[in-house]
Amino acid sequence: MRTFTRSQELLKRARAVVPGGMPAHQNPAMLVRDQSPCFIERAQGCRFWDVDGNEYIDYMCAYGPMILGYKHPAVEEAARGQAALGDCFNLPGPIWVDLAERMVDLIAAADWVTFGKNGSDACNHAVRVARAFTHRGKILMAAAAYHGIGSWCTPNPAGITGEERVQVLTFPYNDADFLQALLDEHRGEVAAVVVTPFRHEFGHDQEMPTPAFIEALKAGCSLEGPLLVVDDVRAGFRLHMRGSAEYIGLKPHLSCFSKAMANGYPISACVGVKELKDAAASVFFTGSFFSGGVALAAALATLNEMERTKALDKTFHAGQMLKDGIQAQAKAMGLGICYSGPVTIPFMTFKDDPDFAKAKTFCAAAYQEGVFFHPYHNWFVSAAHTDADIEETLTVTEKAFRKVKEST
Ligand code: PMP
């Protein structure tokens, strides 16, 4: 039996000095209580080792940032090269312009780019740019969608006043009629409709956008307002190198990227069309570390390496192999599952599992055998997952499904 003794000790120490023990999604309360690792010591390729020395094949990829494999040589070399020159300066370095040009060349709907550190920075900025450009206040977003920790969208109401949310209206993802009605009701008042390229909210089967929903977004959004903002923080570079909007057939006015952009280094980007460039310049957007060169160099190396090695094709291949294997196993064992979303960002739920008990049994069994999945959050596949890794994973999922079968 694997044990998590050191993880538990660290958790106890953390709880004494950090509110809640650990922030939000990294809080082990989100995993399987006392049966999952809480702290990681090191990682390499598609694997990590927890502080108790247990090895795992990783299907969370640091919640998305890892796309080429942990400690990828080309990315690490670029980061080291910049670190040797220095990271945080009074003024940006040339790498800042190099990456800005690269992003504008690469992303379909990008005539300009601004860099931040977190996905939240990019999403908050996009909303402000939309408001500055349209001179309108209201924002429409899908109910339960996650766009970061900004007051306008954070899912947890603690510390937020009602006034901060008056301007934010929600619609059910994929409900074209509801969206249309909301737009009609608030004609002339809405600055932006913010959407993720597919429905990937916590604890819910994922849904690709329907053709009717895409049409409603296209028909409802324009430069006259509301603007269309695609939050590609989670999905960016896991569906299409030119942005997920390209993959689903949308042309956003503003898009937000982060996560997979720099293979784990902290950076985010808000990009937009040329008509919004002056509005973007008018919005105050800065941070002490926003122009830090190491993350910029890592991002440039990540994007270049992804294109050079066709990393996205490899990620799709690995994701498809995982999906096919898991679905075949569940079927053979007579277990009802829903395997949803793009194969590069999949999620699995069990049928008739309202409290996620089966999902937790499955994940706990997988942790024991050396594979890391999440019971409620969508998973991430990377280009570093080889056929051999997937085959090894499938021997583990077979055992984990058996545990679920035994427990029901
Ligand atoms: N938007 C989406 C779709 C996300 O998935 C996330 C992060 N999970 C964010 C925004 C916020 O990004 P960050 O945690 O880097 O602030």
Coordinates of N, CA, C and O in Angstrom, one line a residue, residues 114-127 147-149 256 267-270 285-286 290:
T114 N -1.2 41.9 -24.9 CA -0.7 42.4 -23.6 C -0.4 41.2 -22.7 O -1.2 40.2 -22.7
F115 N 0.7 41.2 -22.0 CA 1.1 40.1 -21.2 C 0.8 40.4 -19.7 O 1.1 41.5 -19.2
G116 N 0.3 39.4 -19.0 CA 0.2 39.4 -17.6 C 0.8 38.1 -17.0 O 1.7 37.5 -17.7
K117 N 0.4 37.8 -15.8 CA 1.0 36.6 -15.2 C 0.0 35.4 -15.1 O 0.4 34.3 -15.3
N118 N -1.2 35.7 -14.7 CA -2.2 34.7 -14.5 C -3.4 34.8 -15.5 O -3.6 35.9 -16.0
G119 N -4.1 33.7 -15.6 CA -5.3 33.8 -16.5 C -6.2 34.8 -16.0 O -6.9 35.5 -16.8
S120 N -6.3 35.0 -14.7 CA -7.3 36.0 -14.2 C -6.9 37.4 -14.7 O -7.7 38.3 -15.0
D121 N -5.6 37.7 -14.7 CA -5.1 39.0 -15.2 C -5.7 39.3 -16.6 O -6.2 40.3 -16.9
A122 N -5.5 38.2 -17.5 CA -5.9 38.4 -18.9 C -7.4 38.6 -19.0 O -7.9 39.4 -19.7
C123 N -8.2 37.8 -18.2 CA -9.7 37.9 -18.3 C -10.2 39.2 -17.7 O -11.1 39.8 -18.3
N124 N -9.6 39.6 -16.6 CA -10.0 40.9 -16.0 C -9.7 42.1 -17.0 O -10.5 43.0 -17.2
H125 N -8.5 42.0 -17.7 CA -8.1 43.0 -18.6 C -9.1 43.0 -19.8 O -9.5 44.1 -20.3
A126 N -9.4 41.8 -20.3 CA -10.3 41.8 -21.5 C -11.7 42.4 -21.2 O -12.2 43.2 -22.0
V127 N -12.2 42.2 -20.0 CA -13.5 42.8 -19.6 C -13.3 44.3 -19.5 O -14.2 45.1 -20.0
H147 N -13.8 32.1 -14.9 CA -12.9 33.0 -15.6 C -11.9 33.7 -14.7 O -11.3 34.7 -15.0
G148 N -11.6 33.0 -13.5 CA -10.6 33.5 -12.6 C -11.1 34.2 -11.3 O -12.3 34.0 -11.0
I149 N -10.3 35.0 -10.7 CA -10.6 35.4 -9.3 C -11.0 36.9 -9.3 O -11.1 37.5 -8.2
C256 N -8.2 35.4 -24.3 CA -7.3 35.3 -23.2 C -6.6 33.9 -23.2 O -7.2 32.9 -23.4
I267 N 2.8 33.1 -17.1 CA 2.5 34.1 -18.1 C 1.1 34.0 -18.6 O 0.5 32.9 -18.6
S268 N 0.5 35.1 -18.9 CA -0.8 35.1 -19.6 C -0.8 36.2 -20.6 O 0.1 37.1 -20.6
A269 N -1.8 36.1 -21.5 CA -1.9 37.1 -22.6 C -3.3 37.4 -22.9 O -4.2 36.5 -22.9
C270 N -3.6 38.7 -23.1 CA -4.9 39.1 -23.6 C -4.6 39.6 -25.0 O -3.7 40.5 -25.2
F285 N -2.9 48.6 -17.1 CA -2.7 47.2 -16.9 C -1.2 47.0 -16.7 O -0.4 47.2 -17.6
T286 N -0.8 46.7 -15.5 CA 0.6 46.6 -15.1 C 0.8 45.7 -13.9 O -0.2 45.4 -13.2
F290 N 5.2 41.5 -14.7 CA 4.5 41.3 -16.0 C 5.5 41.1 -17.1 O 5.3 40.4 -18.1

